[in-house]
Amino acid sequence: MRHGDLGMGVKVVLETGCQLGEGLHWDATSSRLWLVDIHGCRIMRWELGSPNWQEWKVSERVGWVLSTDVADEKLVGLQSGMARLSLPADGSDWALLGWVAKPFPMGSSLRLNDAKTDARGRVWAGSLNNDDESRPEGRLFRLDEHGRCDEVDGPYSVANGPAISPCQTLMLHTDSAARTIYAFDLNVDAGTLSNKRVWLRFSEADGYPDGMTFDAQGRVWVAHWGGACVSRFSAEGELTYRVTLPTDHVTNVCFGGPGLDRLFVTTARQGLSAEQLAEQPSAGHLFEIDPAGSTGLAPTPVASGLAT
């Protein structure tokens, strides 16, 4: 298959042309898919089946969007920290309702990168040095149900892809630069992590592990930055399925749709040469791939105490 060709079970659903597509999130309440363009400072929302999407610009790089229990409000991970934003009904710009946590000063080279909620609505979010990803300045943060933001693990060079198992007893978190996915025991009642260990190491041929998600069957889907694919692993880290994409930089995966049986994938143009971009015209677009019968898990909204 040539790099620009679409294989079986792979299709472009939106030609978003993201510099760095990321932050996929399925909002089960409104039945809409959210994604971001980190360096394009764009937040996008798509109603499945529509040929177009809506987008809004924000003033800082944006890593992710998560739903809250409040209609038309979202919690977003901006470069400086986590903030509540309101979606105007008239289609105008987002309104900043307030900062929830600002772990980084304005103008810092550090930024938030990827996040998920647990079953209690806590937010687990990683970070990195945007200007020099070789520096081990990334951390894993926990925003608890009371609005307190704590650093819970580090250092990482490129913190990525929190993923929480269906039984809420296991969390995976990645240092992409080290090609390593770590596992933690999660106590969801206490909101604590323990017993950090290596879960999986990528080879050079695999690229770098990026965003990931568990499916309802307890398997893990991982996007390969520089590897042009999405892989499914067993809970023990055994490769069980792989889908090749027509572009190198695959960034995130997310189940969506009313039955949570559709699998969406973001990609990036960043880091590709002009020659590579010519060979990979779909770089930066939003894809849908065959989930091989797997279904996803509906995310828990951010804890109510943070959304008011």
Short mmCIF file of N, CA and C in Angstrom, two decimals, residues 6-183:
data_model
loop_
_atom_site.label_atom_id
_atom_site.label_comp_id
_atom_site.label_asym_id
_atom_site.label_seq_id
_atom_site.Cartn_x
_atom_site.Cartn_y
_atom_site.Cartn_z
N LEU A 6 -5.74 4.62 1.20
CA LEU A 6 -6.52 4.19 2.34
C LEU A 6 -6.75 2.69 2.24
N GLY A 7 -6.42 1.98 3.31
CA GLY A 7 -6.63 0.55 3.32
C GLY A 7 -8.06 0.20 3.68
N MET A 8 -8.36 -1.09 3.68
CA MET A 8 -9.69 -1.55 4.08
C MET A 8 -9.95 -1.15 5.53
N GLY A 9 -11.17 -0.66 5.77
CA GLY A 9 -11.54 -0.29 7.13
C GLY A 9 -10.93 1.00 7.61
N VAL A 10 -10.42 1.83 6.69
CA VAL A 10 -9.83 3.12 7.04
C VAL A 10 -10.43 4.19 6.14
N LYS A 11 -10.94 5.26 6.72
CA LYS A 11 -11.48 6.35 5.90
C LYS A 11 -11.27 7.69 6.60
N VAL A 12 -11.12 8.72 5.79
CA VAL A 12 -11.09 10.09 6.31
C VAL A 12 -12.53 10.54 6.49
N VAL A 13 -12.88 10.99 7.69
CA VAL A 13 -14.24 11.47 7.93
C VAL A 13 -14.32 12.99 7.95
N LEU A 14 -13.21 13.67 8.30
CA LEU A 14 -13.16 15.13 8.25
C LEU A 14 -11.78 15.57 7.81
N GLU A 15 -11.73 16.47 6.85
CA GLU A 15 -10.45 16.99 6.37
C GLU A 15 -10.05 18.20 7.21
N THR A 16 -9.68 17.94 8.45
CA THR A 16 -9.40 19.00 9.41
C THR A 16 -8.04 19.66 9.21
N GLY A 17 -7.10 18.97 8.58
CA GLY A 17 -5.79 19.55 8.30
C GLY A 17 -5.09 20.09 9.53
N CYS A 18 -5.15 19.37 10.64
CA CYS A 18 -4.58 19.85 11.90
C CYS A 18 -3.05 19.87 11.86
N GLN A 19 -2.48 20.90 12.45
CA GLN A 19 -1.04 20.87 12.70
C GLN A 19 -0.72 19.72 13.64
N LEU A 20 -1.49 19.63 14.72
CA LEU A 20 -1.30 18.57 15.71
C LEU A 20 -2.66 18.20 16.27
N GLY A 21 -3.38 17.32 15.55
CA GLY A 21 -4.69 16.87 16.01
C GLY A 21 -4.54 16.03 17.26
N GLU A 22 -5.44 16.21 18.20
CA GLU A 22 -5.35 15.51 19.50
C GLU A 22 -6.67 15.66 20.25
N GLY A 23 -6.65 15.21 21.52
CA GLY A 23 -7.71 15.51 22.48
C GLY A 23 -9.07 14.96 22.15
N LEU A 24 -9.16 13.82 21.47
CA LEU A 24 -10.47 13.27 21.12
C LEU A 24 -11.31 12.99 22.36
N HIS A 25 -12.59 13.34 22.27
CA HIS A 25 -13.50 13.14 23.40
C HIS A 25 -14.91 12.96 22.87
N TRP A 26 -15.58 11.88 23.26
CA TRP A 26 -16.96 11.64 22.88
C TRP A 26 -17.88 12.14 23.98
N ASP A 27 -18.77 13.09 23.64
CA ASP A 27 -19.75 13.62 24.57
C ASP A 27 -21.04 12.83 24.36
N ALA A 28 -21.29 11.87 25.24
CA ALA A 28 -22.43 10.98 25.06
C ALA A 28 -23.76 11.72 25.25
N THR A 29 -23.76 12.79 26.03
CA THR A 29 -25.00 13.52 26.29
C THR A 29 -25.50 14.22 25.04
N SER A 30 -24.59 14.86 24.32
CA SER A 30 -24.99 15.59 23.11
C SER A 30 -24.73 14.80 21.84
N SER A 31 -24.12 13.61 21.97
CA SER A 31 -23.78 12.76 20.83
C SER A 31 -22.92 13.51 19.82
N ARG A 32 -21.85 14.13 20.33
CA ARG A 32 -20.92 14.85 19.47
C ARG A 32 -19.49 14.48 19.82
N LEU A 33 -18.63 14.56 18.81
CA LEU A 33 -17.22 14.26 18.98
C LEU A 33 -16.44 15.57 19.04
N TRP A 34 -15.53 15.65 20.01
CA TRP A 34 -14.68 16.82 20.17
C TRP A 34 -13.23 16.45 19.87
N LEU A 35 -12.50 17.39 19.34
CA LEU A 35 -11.07 17.23 19.13
C LEU A 35 -10.43 18.60 19.12
N VAL A 36 -9.09 18.64 19.17
CA VAL A 36 -8.37 19.91 19.18
C VAL A 36 -7.22 19.86 18.18
N ASP A 37 -6.79 21.04 17.79
CA ASP A 37 -5.54 21.22 17.05
C ASP A 37 -4.63 21.99 17.98
N ILE A 38 -3.70 21.28 18.62
CA ILE A 38 -2.93 21.87 19.71
C ILE A 38 -2.24 23.16 19.29
N HIS A 39 -1.43 23.10 18.23
CA HIS A 39 -0.67 24.28 17.82
C HIS A 39 -1.50 25.24 16.98
N GLY A 40 -2.59 24.77 16.43
CA GLY A 40 -3.51 25.66 15.72
C GLY A 40 -4.43 26.40 16.66
N CYS A 41 -4.38 26.07 17.97
CA CYS A 41 -5.22 26.72 19.00
C CYS A 41 -6.70 26.66 18.62
N ARG A 42 -7.11 25.47 18.12
CA ARG A 42 -8.49 25.28 17.69
C ARG A 42 -9.17 24.19 18.50
N ILE A 43 -10.43 24.44 18.85
CA ILE A 43 -11.31 23.44 19.43
C ILE A 43 -12.37 23.13 18.38
N MET A 44 -12.59 21.84 18.10
CA MET A 44 -13.53 21.44 17.07
C MET A 44 -14.59 20.51 17.62
N ARG A 45 -15.80 20.65 17.07
CA ARG A 45 -16.92 19.80 17.47
C ARG A 45 -17.62 19.29 16.22
N TRP A 46 -17.89 17.99 16.22
CA TRP A 46 -18.50 17.37 15.04
C TRP A 46 -19.71 16.56 15.42
N GLU A 47 -20.80 16.81 14.70
CA GLU A 47 -22.00 16.00 14.81
C GLU A 47 -21.88 14.90 13.77
N LEU A 48 -21.87 13.66 14.19
CA LEU A 48 -21.60 12.55 13.28
C LEU A 48 -22.56 12.58 12.09
N GLY A 49 -22.00 12.38 10.94
CA GLY A 49 -22.79 12.38 9.72
C GLY A 49 -22.81 13.71 9.01
N SER A 50 -22.48 14.77 9.71
CA SER A 50 -22.44 16.08 9.07
C SER A 50 -21.17 16.18 8.22
N PRO A 51 -21.25 16.85 7.06
CA PRO A 51 -20.05 17.00 6.23
C PRO A 51 -19.08 18.04 6.77
N ASN A 52 -19.52 18.81 7.74
CA ASN A 52 -18.69 19.90 8.28
C ASN A 52 -18.61 19.80 9.79
N TRP A 53 -17.75 20.60 10.37
CA TRP A 53 -17.60 20.68 11.80
C TRP A 53 -17.61 22.14 12.22
N GLN A 54 -17.84 22.38 13.50
CA GLN A 54 -17.73 23.73 14.05
C GLN A 54 -16.38 23.85 14.74
N GLU A 55 -15.81 25.04 14.73
CA GLU A 55 -14.55 25.22 15.44
C GLU A 55 -14.48 26.61 16.05
N TRP A 56 -13.68 26.69 17.10
CA TRP A 56 -13.47 27.94 17.83
C TRP A 56 -11.98 28.09 18.10
N LYS A 57 -11.52 29.31 18.03
CA LYS A 57 -10.12 29.62 18.34
C LYS A 57 -10.00 29.98 19.82
N VAL A 58 -8.89 29.57 20.43
CA VAL A 58 -8.59 29.96 21.80
C VAL A 58 -7.23 30.65 21.81
N SER A 59 -6.94 31.33 22.90
CA SER A 59 -5.76 32.20 22.94
C SER A 59 -4.46 31.46 23.24
N GLU A 60 -4.57 30.20 23.66
CA GLU A 60 -3.38 29.42 23.99
C GLU A 60 -3.46 28.06 23.30
N ARG A 61 -2.33 27.37 23.25
CA ARG A 61 -2.36 25.98 22.80
C ARG A 61 -3.34 25.20 23.67
N VAL A 62 -4.06 24.29 23.06
CA VAL A 62 -5.10 23.55 23.78
C VAL A 62 -4.89 22.06 23.57
N GLY A 63 -4.83 21.30 24.68
CA GLY A 63 -4.53 19.89 24.60
C GLY A 63 -5.74 18.98 24.60
N TRP A 64 -6.83 19.43 25.22
CA TRP A 64 -7.98 18.53 25.36
C TRP A 64 -9.24 19.28 25.78
N VAL A 65 -10.37 18.61 25.57
CA VAL A 65 -11.70 19.09 25.98
C VAL A 65 -12.39 17.95 26.70
N LEU A 66 -12.98 18.23 27.86
CA LEU A 66 -13.74 17.22 28.59
C LEU A 66 -15.12 17.78 28.93
N SER A 67 -16.10 16.90 28.96
CA SER A 67 -17.47 17.31 29.28
C SER A 67 -17.64 17.52 30.78
N THR A 68 -18.58 18.38 31.12
CA THR A 68 -18.99 18.57 32.51
C THR A 68 -20.49 18.27 32.60
N ASP A 69 -21.03 18.38 33.81
CA ASP A 69 -22.47 18.16 33.99
C ASP A 69 -23.28 19.41 33.67
N VAL A 70 -22.61 20.48 33.33
CA VAL A 70 -23.28 21.75 33.03
C VAL A 70 -23.43 21.88 31.52
N ALA A 71 -24.64 22.13 31.06
CA ALA A 71 -24.90 22.25 29.62
C ALA A 71 -24.06 23.37 29.03
N ASP A 72 -23.47 23.11 27.86
CA ASP A 72 -22.70 24.09 27.10
C ASP A 72 -21.46 24.61 27.83
N GLU A 73 -20.99 23.84 28.80
CA GLU A 73 -19.71 24.17 29.43
C GLU A 73 -18.76 22.98 29.29
N LYS A 74 -17.50 23.30 29.13
CA LYS A 74 -16.47 22.28 29.00
C LYS A 74 -15.29 22.66 29.90
N LEU A 75 -14.54 21.65 30.32
CA LEU A 75 -13.25 21.88 30.96
C LEU A 75 -12.20 21.61 29.91
N VAL A 76 -11.28 22.55 29.72
CA VAL A 76 -10.27 22.41 28.67
C VAL A 76 -8.88 22.52 29.29
N GLY A 77 -7.94 21.83 28.65
CA GLY A 77 -6.55 21.91 29.07
C GLY A 77 -5.80 22.87 28.15
N LEU A 78 -5.56 24.06 28.63
CA LEU A 78 -4.83 25.07 27.88
C LEU A 78 -3.35 25.03 28.26
N GLN A 79 -2.56 25.86 27.62
CA GLN A 79 -1.13 25.83 27.91
C GLN A 79 -0.85 26.17 29.37
N SER A 80 -1.56 27.14 29.93
CA SER A 80 -1.30 27.56 31.31
C SER A 80 -1.93 26.64 32.34
N GLY A 81 -3.02 25.96 31.95
CA GLY A 81 -3.70 25.14 32.93
C GLY A 81 -5.10 24.76 32.49
N MET A 82 -5.93 24.42 33.45
CA MET A 82 -7.28 23.93 33.19
C MET A 82 -8.29 25.04 33.45
N ALA A 83 -9.23 25.20 32.50
CA ALA A 83 -10.18 26.30 32.59
C ALA A 83 -11.56 25.84 32.17
N ARG A 84 -12.57 26.50 32.72
CA ARG A 84 -13.95 26.29 32.30
C ARG A 84 -14.28 27.27 31.18
N LEU A 85 -14.83 26.73 30.10
CA LEU A 85 -15.23 27.56 28.97
C LEU A 85 -16.70 27.34 28.69
N SER A 86 -17.35 28.39 28.23
CA SER A 86 -18.75 28.33 27.86
C SER A 86 -18.89 28.43 26.35
N LEU A 87 -19.79 27.65 25.79
CA LEU A 87 -20.03 27.65 24.35
C LEU A 87 -21.19 28.59 24.04
N PRO A 88 -20.95 29.72 23.39
CA PRO A 88 -22.03 30.67 23.09
C PRO A 88 -23.02 30.09 22.08
N ALA A 89 -24.30 30.36 22.30
CA ALA A 89 -25.34 29.86 21.41
C ALA A 89 -25.31 30.54 20.05
N ASP A 90 -24.77 31.76 20.00
CA ASP A 90 -24.80 32.52 18.75
C ASP A 90 -23.60 32.24 17.85
N GLY A 91 -22.76 31.28 18.23
CA GLY A 91 -21.63 30.93 17.39
C GLY A 91 -20.42 31.83 17.55
N SER A 92 -20.45 32.76 18.48
CA SER A 92 -19.30 33.63 18.70
C SER A 92 -18.23 32.89 19.49
N ASP A 93 -17.18 33.62 19.87
CA ASP A 93 -16.06 32.99 20.54
C ASP A 93 -16.45 32.41 21.90
N TRP A 94 -15.63 31.43 22.33
CA TRP A 94 -15.81 30.88 23.67
C TRP A 94 -15.64 31.96 24.72
N ALA A 95 -16.34 31.78 25.84
CA ALA A 95 -16.20 32.68 26.98
C ALA A 95 -15.43 31.96 28.08
N LEU A 96 -14.36 32.56 28.55
CA LEU A 96 -13.60 31.99 29.66
C LEU A 96 -14.34 32.27 30.95
N LEU A 97 -14.83 31.22 31.61
CA LEU A 97 -15.59 31.38 32.84
C LEU A 97 -14.69 31.41 34.06
N GLY A 98 -13.52 30.85 33.95
CA GLY A 98 -12.63 30.89 35.11
C GLY A 98 -11.60 29.79 35.06
N TRP A 99 -10.45 30.08 35.62
CA TRP A 99 -9.40 29.08 35.74
C TRP A 99 -9.71 28.17 36.92
N VAL A 100 -9.57 26.88 36.70
CA VAL A 100 -9.73 25.90 37.77
C VAL A 100 -8.38 25.59 38.41
N ALA A 101 -7.35 25.51 37.57
CA ALA A 101 -5.99 25.26 38.07
C ALA A 101 -5.00 25.81 37.04
N LYS A 102 -3.94 26.47 37.53
CA LYS A 102 -2.91 27.00 36.63
C LYS A 102 -1.54 26.55 37.13
N PRO A 103 -1.14 25.33 36.77
CA PRO A 103 0.16 24.85 37.24
C PRO A 103 1.35 25.54 36.57
N PHE A 104 1.13 26.22 35.44
CA PHE A 104 2.23 26.84 34.71
C PHE A 104 2.01 28.34 34.58
N PRO A 105 3.04 29.14 34.77
CA PRO A 105 2.90 30.59 34.61
C PRO A 105 2.71 30.98 33.15
N MET A 106 2.07 32.10 32.92
CA MET A 106 1.89 32.60 31.56
C MET A 106 3.25 32.77 30.89
N GLY A 107 3.34 32.31 29.66
CA GLY A 107 4.60 32.41 28.92
C GLY A 107 5.55 31.26 29.14
N SER A 108 5.17 30.30 29.98
CA SER A 108 6.02 29.15 30.24
C SER A 108 6.11 28.27 28.99
N SER A 109 7.21 27.55 28.85
CA SER A 109 7.33 26.58 27.76
C SER A 109 6.62 25.28 28.09
N LEU A 110 6.17 25.12 29.32
CA LEU A 110 5.45 23.92 29.72
C LEU A 110 3.98 24.04 29.32
N ARG A 111 3.37 22.90 29.04
CA ARG A 111 1.94 22.91 28.72
C ARG A 111 1.32 21.55 29.01
N LEU A 112 -0.01 21.56 29.19
CA LEU A 112 -0.76 20.33 29.34
C LEU A 112 -0.88 19.64 27.99
N ASN A 113 -1.02 18.30 28.01
CA ASN A 113 -0.95 17.56 26.76
C ASN A 113 -2.11 16.60 26.52
N ASP A 114 -2.54 15.84 27.50
CA ASP A 114 -3.57 14.83 27.28
C ASP A 114 -4.22 14.53 28.61
N ALA A 115 -5.50 14.13 28.61
CA ALA A 115 -6.21 13.94 29.88
C ALA A 115 -7.38 12.98 29.72
N LYS A 116 -7.76 12.37 30.85
CA LYS A 116 -8.95 11.54 30.95
C LYS A 116 -9.57 11.74 32.34
N THR A 117 -10.84 11.39 32.46
CA THR A 117 -11.50 11.39 33.78
C THR A 117 -11.62 9.95 34.27
N ASP A 118 -11.63 9.81 35.61
CA ASP A 118 -11.94 8.50 36.19
C ASP A 118 -13.42 8.45 36.54
N ALA A 119 -13.84 7.37 37.17
CA ALA A 119 -15.27 7.18 37.45
C ALA A 119 -15.81 8.15 38.48
N ARG A 120 -14.93 8.84 39.20
CA ARG A 120 -15.37 9.86 40.17
C ARG A 120 -15.33 11.26 39.57
N GLY A 121 -14.95 11.36 38.31
CA GLY A 121 -14.90 12.66 37.66
C GLY A 121 -13.65 13.45 37.92
N ARG A 122 -12.62 12.80 38.52
CA ARG A 122 -11.33 13.47 38.64
C ARG A 122 -10.67 13.53 37.27
N VAL A 123 -9.81 14.52 37.08
CA VAL A 123 -9.10 14.67 35.82
C VAL A 123 -7.64 14.28 36.04
N TRP A 124 -7.13 13.40 35.17
CA TRP A 124 -5.73 12.99 35.18
C TRP A 124 -5.11 13.53 33.90
N ALA A 125 -4.11 14.38 34.03
CA ALA A 125 -3.57 15.08 32.86
C ALA A 125 -2.05 15.12 32.90
N GLY A 126 -1.42 14.88 31.75
CA GLY A 126 0.03 14.95 31.63
C GLY A 126 0.48 16.28 31.06
N SER A 127 1.81 16.49 31.07
CA SER A 127 2.36 17.74 30.56
C SER A 127 3.72 17.47 29.93
N LEU A 128 4.27 18.51 29.29
CA LEU A 128 5.58 18.41 28.65
C LEU A 128 6.16 19.80 28.45
N ASN A 129 7.44 19.85 28.07
CA ASN A 129 8.06 21.10 27.66
C ASN A 129 7.81 21.24 26.16
N ASN A 130 6.99 22.18 25.77
CA ASN A 130 6.61 22.34 24.37
C ASN A 130 7.78 22.74 23.49
N ASP A 131 8.75 23.47 24.04
CA ASP A 131 9.86 23.98 23.25
C ASP A 131 11.02 23.00 23.15
N ASP A 132 11.11 22.08 24.09
CA ASP A 132 12.20 21.11 24.07
C ASP A 132 11.71 19.82 24.70
N GLU A 133 11.21 18.92 23.87
CA GLU A 133 10.61 17.69 24.37
C GLU A 133 11.64 16.71 24.93
N SER A 134 12.92 17.03 24.76
CA SER A 134 13.93 16.15 25.34
C SER A 134 14.13 16.40 26.83
N ARG A 135 13.63 17.53 27.31
CA ARG A 135 13.81 17.87 28.72
C ARG A 135 12.78 17.11 29.56
N PRO A 136 13.20 16.42 30.61
CA PRO A 136 12.27 15.63 31.43
C PRO A 136 11.51 16.51 32.42
N GLU A 137 10.71 17.41 31.89
CA GLU A 137 9.99 18.36 32.74
C GLU A 137 8.49 18.09 32.77
N GLY A 138 8.06 17.00 32.13
CA GLY A 138 6.64 16.65 32.16
C GLY A 138 6.25 16.00 33.46
N ARG A 139 5.00 16.15 33.81
CA ARG A 139 4.47 15.59 35.04
C ARG A 139 3.07 15.03 34.79
N LEU A 140 2.61 14.18 35.69
CA LEU A 140 1.22 13.73 35.69
C LEU A 140 0.51 14.44 36.84
N PHE A 141 -0.58 15.13 36.51
CA PHE A 141 -1.35 15.87 37.50
C PHE A 141 -2.70 15.19 37.73
N ARG A 142 -3.23 15.39 38.94
CA ARG A 142 -4.58 14.95 39.28
C ARG A 142 -5.37 16.16 39.76
N LEU A 143 -6.46 16.45 39.08
CA LEU A 143 -7.40 17.48 39.53
C LEU A 143 -8.54 16.76 40.22
N ASP A 144 -8.66 16.93 41.54
CA ASP A 144 -9.64 16.13 42.26
C ASP A 144 -11.02 16.78 42.25
N GLU A 145 -11.97 16.10 42.87
CA GLU A 145 -13.36 16.55 42.83
C GLU A 145 -13.60 17.84 43.60
N HIS A 146 -12.61 18.30 44.36
CA HIS A 146 -12.73 19.54 45.12
C HIS A 146 -11.99 20.70 44.43
N GLY A 147 -11.40 20.43 43.29
CA GLY A 147 -10.70 21.48 42.56
C GLY A 147 -9.24 21.62 42.91
N ARG A 148 -8.70 20.69 43.65
CA ARG A 148 -7.28 20.74 44.01
C ARG A 148 -6.47 20.02 42.94
N CYS A 149 -5.41 20.66 42.47
CA CYS A 149 -4.55 20.09 41.44
C CYS A 149 -3.21 19.72 42.06
N ASP A 150 -2.86 18.43 42.00
CA ASP A 150 -1.62 17.94 42.59
C ASP A 150 -0.78 17.22 41.55
N GLU A 151 0.52 17.35 41.68
CA GLU A 151 1.46 16.57 40.88
C GLU A 151 1.57 15.20 41.52
N VAL A 152 1.32 14.14 40.73
CA VAL A 152 1.30 12.80 41.32
C VAL A 152 2.39 11.87 40.77
N ASP A 153 3.01 12.24 39.64
CA ASP A 153 4.08 11.40 39.12
C ASP A 153 4.93 12.19 38.14
N GLY A 154 6.16 11.75 37.96
CA GLY A 154 7.09 12.35 37.03
C GLY A 154 8.51 11.97 37.45
N PRO A 155 9.51 12.36 36.69
CA PRO A 155 9.38 13.19 35.50
C PRO A 155 9.09 12.37 34.24
N TYR A 156 8.55 13.07 33.22
CA TYR A 156 8.35 12.53 31.88
C TYR A 156 8.94 13.53 30.89
N SER A 157 9.40 13.04 29.76
CA SER A 157 9.77 13.97 28.70
C SER A 157 8.54 14.39 27.91
N VAL A 158 7.73 13.43 27.49
CA VAL A 158 6.47 13.72 26.78
C VAL A 158 5.38 12.86 27.42
N ALA A 159 4.69 13.42 28.39
CA ALA A 159 3.60 12.68 29.05
C ALA A 159 2.42 12.59 28.10
N ASN A 160 1.83 11.40 28.00
CA ASN A 160 0.80 11.18 27.00
C ASN A 160 -0.18 10.11 27.45
N GLY A 161 -1.36 10.18 26.85
CA GLY A 161 -2.31 9.09 26.81
C GLY A 161 -2.75 8.47 28.11
N PRO A 162 -3.23 9.20 29.12
CA PRO A 162 -3.81 8.45 30.24
C PRO A 162 -4.95 7.57 29.73
N ALA A 163 -5.05 6.38 30.28
CA ALA A 163 -6.14 5.47 29.96
C ALA A 163 -6.47 4.68 31.21
N ILE A 164 -7.78 4.51 31.48
CA ILE A 164 -8.23 3.87 32.71
C ILE A 164 -9.08 2.66 32.34
N SER A 165 -8.80 1.54 32.99
CA SER A 165 -9.46 0.28 32.66
C SER A 165 -10.94 0.32 33.02
N PRO A 166 -11.75 -0.54 32.39
CA PRO A 166 -13.19 -0.56 32.70
C PRO A 166 -13.49 -0.81 34.17
N CYS A 167 -12.67 -1.60 34.85
CA CYS A 167 -12.91 -1.87 36.26
C CYS A 167 -12.34 -0.80 37.18
N GLN A 168 -11.68 0.22 36.60
CA GLN A 168 -11.16 1.37 37.35
C GLN A 168 -10.10 0.98 38.37
N THR A 169 -9.36 -0.08 38.10
CA THR A 169 -8.30 -0.50 39.02
C THR A 169 -6.91 -0.34 38.40
N LEU A 170 -6.85 0.02 37.12
CA LEU A 170 -5.58 0.12 36.41
C LEU A 170 -5.55 1.41 35.60
N MET A 171 -4.47 2.16 35.72
CA MET A 171 -4.25 3.32 34.86
C MET A 171 -2.96 3.12 34.09
N LEU A 172 -3.01 3.44 32.80
CA LEU A 172 -1.82 3.45 31.96
C LEU A 172 -1.46 4.90 31.66
N HIS A 173 -0.17 5.17 31.62
CA HIS A 173 0.32 6.52 31.29
C HIS A 173 1.66 6.37 30.61
N THR A 174 1.93 7.26 29.66
CA THR A 174 3.03 7.07 28.73
C THR A 174 4.07 8.16 28.82
N ASP A 175 5.34 7.78 28.68
CA ASP A 175 6.39 8.73 28.32
C ASP A 175 6.75 8.41 26.87
N SER A 176 6.17 9.19 25.96
CA SER A 176 6.34 8.89 24.54
C SER A 176 7.79 8.90 24.12
N ALA A 177 8.55 9.88 24.61
CA ALA A 177 9.95 9.99 24.21
C ALA A 177 10.76 8.76 24.61
N ALA A 178 10.38 8.13 25.69
CA ALA A 178 11.05 6.91 26.15
C ALA A 178 10.45 5.65 25.53
N ARG A 179 9.46 5.81 24.65
CA ARG A 179 8.77 4.69 24.00
C ARG A 179 8.20 3.71 25.03
N THR A 180 7.73 4.24 26.16
CA THR A 180 7.34 3.37 27.27
C THR A 180 5.96 3.74 27.80
N ILE A 181 5.13 2.71 27.96
CA ILE A 181 3.84 2.86 28.63
C ILE A 181 3.96 2.24 30.02
N TYR A 182 3.60 3.01 31.03
CA TYR A 182 3.65 2.55 32.41
C TYR A 182 2.25 2.17 32.89
N ALA A 183 2.21 1.25 33.84
CA ALA A 183 0.96 0.85 34.49
C ALA A 183 1.02 1.25 35.96
#
